[in-house]
Coordinates of C-alpha atoms and ligand atoms in Angstrom, one line a residue:
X231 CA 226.9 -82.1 212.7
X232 CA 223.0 -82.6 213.6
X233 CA 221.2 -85.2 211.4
X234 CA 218.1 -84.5 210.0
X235 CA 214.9 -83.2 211.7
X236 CA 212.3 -85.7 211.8
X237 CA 208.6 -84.9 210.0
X238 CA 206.6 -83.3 212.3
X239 CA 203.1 -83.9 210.6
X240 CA 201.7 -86.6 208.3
X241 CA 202.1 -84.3 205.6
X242 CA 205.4 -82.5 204.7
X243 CA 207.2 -80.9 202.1
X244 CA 206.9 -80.8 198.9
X245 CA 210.8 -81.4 199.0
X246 CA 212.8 -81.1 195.8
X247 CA 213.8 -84.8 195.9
X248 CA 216.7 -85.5 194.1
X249 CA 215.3 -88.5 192.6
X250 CA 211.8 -87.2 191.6
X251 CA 211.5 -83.8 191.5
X252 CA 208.7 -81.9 193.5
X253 CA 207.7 -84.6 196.0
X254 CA 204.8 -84.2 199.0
X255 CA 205.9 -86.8 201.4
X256 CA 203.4 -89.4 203.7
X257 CA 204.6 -89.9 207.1
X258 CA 202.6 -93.2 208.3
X259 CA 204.9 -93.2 211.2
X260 CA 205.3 -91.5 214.3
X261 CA 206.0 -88.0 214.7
X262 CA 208.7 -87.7 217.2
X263 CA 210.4 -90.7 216.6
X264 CA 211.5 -93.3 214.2
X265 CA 210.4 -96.6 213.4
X266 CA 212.1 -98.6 211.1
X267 CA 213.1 -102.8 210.5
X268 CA 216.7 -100.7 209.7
X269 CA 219.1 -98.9 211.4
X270 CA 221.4 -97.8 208.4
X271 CA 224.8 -96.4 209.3
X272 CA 224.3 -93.7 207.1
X273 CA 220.4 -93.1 208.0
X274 CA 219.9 -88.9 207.6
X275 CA 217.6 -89.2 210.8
X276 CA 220.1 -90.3 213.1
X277 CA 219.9 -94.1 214.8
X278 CA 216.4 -95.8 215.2
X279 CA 215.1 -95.7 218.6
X280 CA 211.9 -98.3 217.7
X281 CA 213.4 -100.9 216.0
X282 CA 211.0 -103.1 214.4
X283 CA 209.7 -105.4 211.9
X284 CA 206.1 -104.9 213.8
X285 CA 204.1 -102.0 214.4
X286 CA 201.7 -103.1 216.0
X287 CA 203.0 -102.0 220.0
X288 CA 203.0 -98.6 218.3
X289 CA 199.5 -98.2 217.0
X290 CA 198.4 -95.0 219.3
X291 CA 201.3 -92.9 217.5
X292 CA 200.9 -93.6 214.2
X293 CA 198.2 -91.6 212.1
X294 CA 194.4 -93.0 211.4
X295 CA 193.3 -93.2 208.3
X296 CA 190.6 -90.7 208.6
X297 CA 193.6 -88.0 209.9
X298 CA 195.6 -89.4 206.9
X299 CA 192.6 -88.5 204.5
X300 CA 192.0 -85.4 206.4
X301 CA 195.4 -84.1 206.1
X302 CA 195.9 -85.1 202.4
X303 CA 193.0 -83.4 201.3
X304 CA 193.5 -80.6 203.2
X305 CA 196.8 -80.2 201.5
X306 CA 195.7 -80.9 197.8
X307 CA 192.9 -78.6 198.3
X308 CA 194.9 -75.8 198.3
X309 CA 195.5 -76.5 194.0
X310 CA 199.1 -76.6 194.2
X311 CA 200.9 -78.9 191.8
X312 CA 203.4 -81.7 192.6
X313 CA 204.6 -84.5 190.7
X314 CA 205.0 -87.1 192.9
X315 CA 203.0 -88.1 195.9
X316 CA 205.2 -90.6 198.3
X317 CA 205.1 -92.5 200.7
X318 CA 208.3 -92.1 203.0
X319 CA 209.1 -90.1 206.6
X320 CA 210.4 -91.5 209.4
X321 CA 210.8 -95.1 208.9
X322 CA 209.6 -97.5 207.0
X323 CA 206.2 -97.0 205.5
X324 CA 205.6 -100.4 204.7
X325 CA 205.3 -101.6 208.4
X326 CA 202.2 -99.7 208.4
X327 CA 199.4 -102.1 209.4
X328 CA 197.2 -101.2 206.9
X329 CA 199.2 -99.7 204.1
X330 CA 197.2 -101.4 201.4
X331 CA 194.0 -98.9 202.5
X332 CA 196.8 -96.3 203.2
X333 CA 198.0 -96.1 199.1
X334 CA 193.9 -96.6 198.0
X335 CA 192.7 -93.6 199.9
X336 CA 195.9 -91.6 198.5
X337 CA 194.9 -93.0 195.0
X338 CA 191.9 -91.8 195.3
X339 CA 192.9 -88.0 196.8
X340 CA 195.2 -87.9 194.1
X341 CA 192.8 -88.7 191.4
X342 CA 190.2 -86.1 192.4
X343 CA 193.1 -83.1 193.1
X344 CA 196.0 -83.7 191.1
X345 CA 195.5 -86.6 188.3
X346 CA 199.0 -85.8 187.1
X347 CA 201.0 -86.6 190.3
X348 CA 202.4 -90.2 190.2
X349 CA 202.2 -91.9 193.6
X350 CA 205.1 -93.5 194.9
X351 CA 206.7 -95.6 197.7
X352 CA 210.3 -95.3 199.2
X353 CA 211.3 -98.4 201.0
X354 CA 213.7 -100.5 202.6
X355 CA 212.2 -103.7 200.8
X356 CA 211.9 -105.6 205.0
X357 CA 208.3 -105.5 204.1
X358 CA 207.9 -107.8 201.3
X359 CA 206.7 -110.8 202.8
X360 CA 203.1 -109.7 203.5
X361 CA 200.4 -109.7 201.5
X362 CA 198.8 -106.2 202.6
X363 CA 202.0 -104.5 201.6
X364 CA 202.5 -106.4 198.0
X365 CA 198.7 -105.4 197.7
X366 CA 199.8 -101.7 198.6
X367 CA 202.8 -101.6 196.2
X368 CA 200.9 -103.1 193.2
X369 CA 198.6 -99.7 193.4
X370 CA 201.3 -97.5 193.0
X371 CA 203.2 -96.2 190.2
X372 CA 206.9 -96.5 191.2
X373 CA 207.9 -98.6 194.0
X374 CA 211.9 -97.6 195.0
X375 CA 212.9 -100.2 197.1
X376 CA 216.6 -100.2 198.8
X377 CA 219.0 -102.9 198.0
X378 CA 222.5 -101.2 199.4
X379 CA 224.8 -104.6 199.8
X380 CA 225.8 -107.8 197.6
X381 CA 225.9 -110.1 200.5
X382 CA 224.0 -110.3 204.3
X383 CA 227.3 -109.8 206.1
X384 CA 227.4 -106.4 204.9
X385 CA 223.7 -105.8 205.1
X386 CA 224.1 -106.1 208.9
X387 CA 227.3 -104.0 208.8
X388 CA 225.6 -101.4 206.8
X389 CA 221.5 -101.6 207.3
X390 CA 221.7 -103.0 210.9
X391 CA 218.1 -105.4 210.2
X392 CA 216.2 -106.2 212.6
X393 CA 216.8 -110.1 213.6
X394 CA 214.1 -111.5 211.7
X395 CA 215.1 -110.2 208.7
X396 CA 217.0 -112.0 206.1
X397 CA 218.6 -110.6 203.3
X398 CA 218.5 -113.9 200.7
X399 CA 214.5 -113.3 201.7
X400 CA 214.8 -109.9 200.7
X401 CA 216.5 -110.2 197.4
X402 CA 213.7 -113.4 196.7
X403 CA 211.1 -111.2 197.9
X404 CA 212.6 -108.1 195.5
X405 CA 212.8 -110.8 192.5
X406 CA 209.1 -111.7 192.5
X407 CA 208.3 -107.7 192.5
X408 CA 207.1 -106.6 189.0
X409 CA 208.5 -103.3 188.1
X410 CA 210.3 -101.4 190.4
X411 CA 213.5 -99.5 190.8
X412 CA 216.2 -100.7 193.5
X413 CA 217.8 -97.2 194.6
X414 CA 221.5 -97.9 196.8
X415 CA 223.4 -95.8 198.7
X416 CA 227.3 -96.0 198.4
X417 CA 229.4 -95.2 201.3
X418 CA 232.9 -95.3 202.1
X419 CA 234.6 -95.1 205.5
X420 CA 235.5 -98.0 207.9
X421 CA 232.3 -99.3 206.9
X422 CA 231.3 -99.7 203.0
X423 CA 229.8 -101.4 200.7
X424 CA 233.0 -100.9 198.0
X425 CA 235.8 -103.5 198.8
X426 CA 235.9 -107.5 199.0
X427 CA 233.7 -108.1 195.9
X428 CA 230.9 -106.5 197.4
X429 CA 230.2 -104.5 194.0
X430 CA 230.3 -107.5 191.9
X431 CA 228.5 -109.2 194.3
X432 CA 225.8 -106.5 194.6
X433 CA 225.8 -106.4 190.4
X434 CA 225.2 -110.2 190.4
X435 CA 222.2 -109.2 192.9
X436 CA 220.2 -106.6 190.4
X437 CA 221.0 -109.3 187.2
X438 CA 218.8 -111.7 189.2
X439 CA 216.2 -109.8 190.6
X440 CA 216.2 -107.8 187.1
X441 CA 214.7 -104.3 188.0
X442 CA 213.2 -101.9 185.5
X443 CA 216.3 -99.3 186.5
X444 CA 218.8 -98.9 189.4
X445 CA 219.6 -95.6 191.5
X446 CA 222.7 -95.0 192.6
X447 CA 223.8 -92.2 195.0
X448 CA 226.1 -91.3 198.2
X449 CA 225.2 -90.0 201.3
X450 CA 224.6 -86.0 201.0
X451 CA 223.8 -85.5 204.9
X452 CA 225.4 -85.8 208.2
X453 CA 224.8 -89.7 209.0
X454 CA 223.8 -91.4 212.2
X455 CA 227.9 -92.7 212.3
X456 CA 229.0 -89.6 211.7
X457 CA 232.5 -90.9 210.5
X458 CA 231.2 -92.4 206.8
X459 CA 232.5 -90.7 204.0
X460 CA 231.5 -89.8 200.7
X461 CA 231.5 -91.8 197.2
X462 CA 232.7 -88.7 194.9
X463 CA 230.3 -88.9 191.4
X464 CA 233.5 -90.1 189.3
X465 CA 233.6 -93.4 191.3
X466 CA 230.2 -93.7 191.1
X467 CA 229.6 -93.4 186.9
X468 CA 232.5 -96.0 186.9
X469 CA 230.0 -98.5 189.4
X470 CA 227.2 -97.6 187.2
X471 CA 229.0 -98.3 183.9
X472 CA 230.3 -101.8 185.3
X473 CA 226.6 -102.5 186.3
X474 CA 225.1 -101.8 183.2
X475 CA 227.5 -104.0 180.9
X476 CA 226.8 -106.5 182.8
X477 CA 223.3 -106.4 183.7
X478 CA 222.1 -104.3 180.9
X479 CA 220.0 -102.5 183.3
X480 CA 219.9 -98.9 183.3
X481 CA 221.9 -97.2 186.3
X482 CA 221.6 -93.6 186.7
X483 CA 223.8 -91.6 189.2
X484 CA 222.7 -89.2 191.5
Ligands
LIG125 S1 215.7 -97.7 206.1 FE1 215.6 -95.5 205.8 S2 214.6 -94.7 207.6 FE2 215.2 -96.8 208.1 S3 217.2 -96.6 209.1 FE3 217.6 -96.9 206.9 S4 217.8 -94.9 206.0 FE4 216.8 -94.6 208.0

């Protein structure tokens, strides 16, 4: 089965997210590949070719901001509602160089066009040690950030970081982030993130970095290893139940 097609423009959609309804989606990265810290097992885009914690050798195919604005405002333009505005596509959004001016000249589109829309960010949460990109979060109004494993050995097994990339820094990095949601994807399969404690462990995760809610789902497309398997809902309401008497954190299923 073929994973996903990647976006083809800087503007796609809007895609009825599962997570937040009518979405128009921001591709900051490049359009005919993807660049991402990650290379998730499960990853809907198939493996990453440019794998990165730095963007920087790949500045002439990412988007400006003036064909960011452009493209934005054309869209809004046309007086069709969304509800969400985010920042996602093929990567990582947050290794955008300047992401902080990325997110204020969104604001602003969004404030002229379609007050209502909430602007949003989904990330991976590799990001989080830079200023530009905390700068760039704080702007928004819901920050999803992905937190899929209880300890760094399955982080690698499962998200596939980039070498510089920790995940204690990670979860310290998640901690000092005021209000966000931590989304996770379950899997099962030869590789998961279910057996060995790595539940409990992941649950002892969200009670210290505390986040306002917790988003739980499985994988609903064809994966770059294509042998995963899905997390049926029943299995997941029984995670979210554990997680929520002992975190007393909401965690919704999707
Ligand atoms: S972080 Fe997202 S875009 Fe990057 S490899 Fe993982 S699922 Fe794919």
């Amino acid at each position: 089965m073929q994973t996903l097609k990647l976006q083809e423009g800087i503007i796609y959609g809007p895609i009825k997210s599962r997570r937040l309804g009518p979405s128009l989606g921001i591709n900051l990265l490049p359009k005919s590949y993807k660049l991402c810290p990650f290379n998730c097992i499960y990853c809907q885009y198939g493996w990453t070719l440019a794998h990165t914690d730095n963007a920087s050798a790949y500045m002439d195919d990412l988007p400006t901001m003036e064909e960011l604005e452009e493209a934005l405002e054309s869209w809004l333009k046309r007086g069709q509602d969304v509800d969400y505005i985010t920042f996602s596509g093929n990567g990582e959004p947050c290794l955008y160089p300047q992401f902080d001016r990325m997110v204020e000249v969104a604001s602003e589109l969004r404030n002229k066009y379609v007050p209502q829309a909430r602007l949003a960010v989904l990330s991976n949460s590799a990001c989080l040690g830079r200023s530009n990109v905390i700068e760039g979060l704080k702007q928004l109004d819901e920050r999803i950030m992905k937190l899929d494993c209880g300890s760094e050995e399955t982080f690698r097994k499962v998200n596939h970081p980039h070498k510089n990339i920790k995940y204690k820094e990670i979860v310290e990095n998640l901690k000092n982030l005021d209000d966000m949601i931590i989304q996770t994807v379950f899997m099962d399969g030869e590789t998961n993130n279910l057996e060995n404690g790595e539940i409990e462990q992941w649950i002892e995760r969200l009670d210290y970095i505390k986040p306002r809610e917790v988003q739980i789902y499985s994988i609903d497309r064809p994966s770059a290893d294509q042998t995963l398997k899905l997390v049926g809902k029943e299995k997941l309401q029984k995670i979210a139940q554990k997680a929520e008497k002992i975190t007393g954190i909401s965690v919704k299923v999707f």
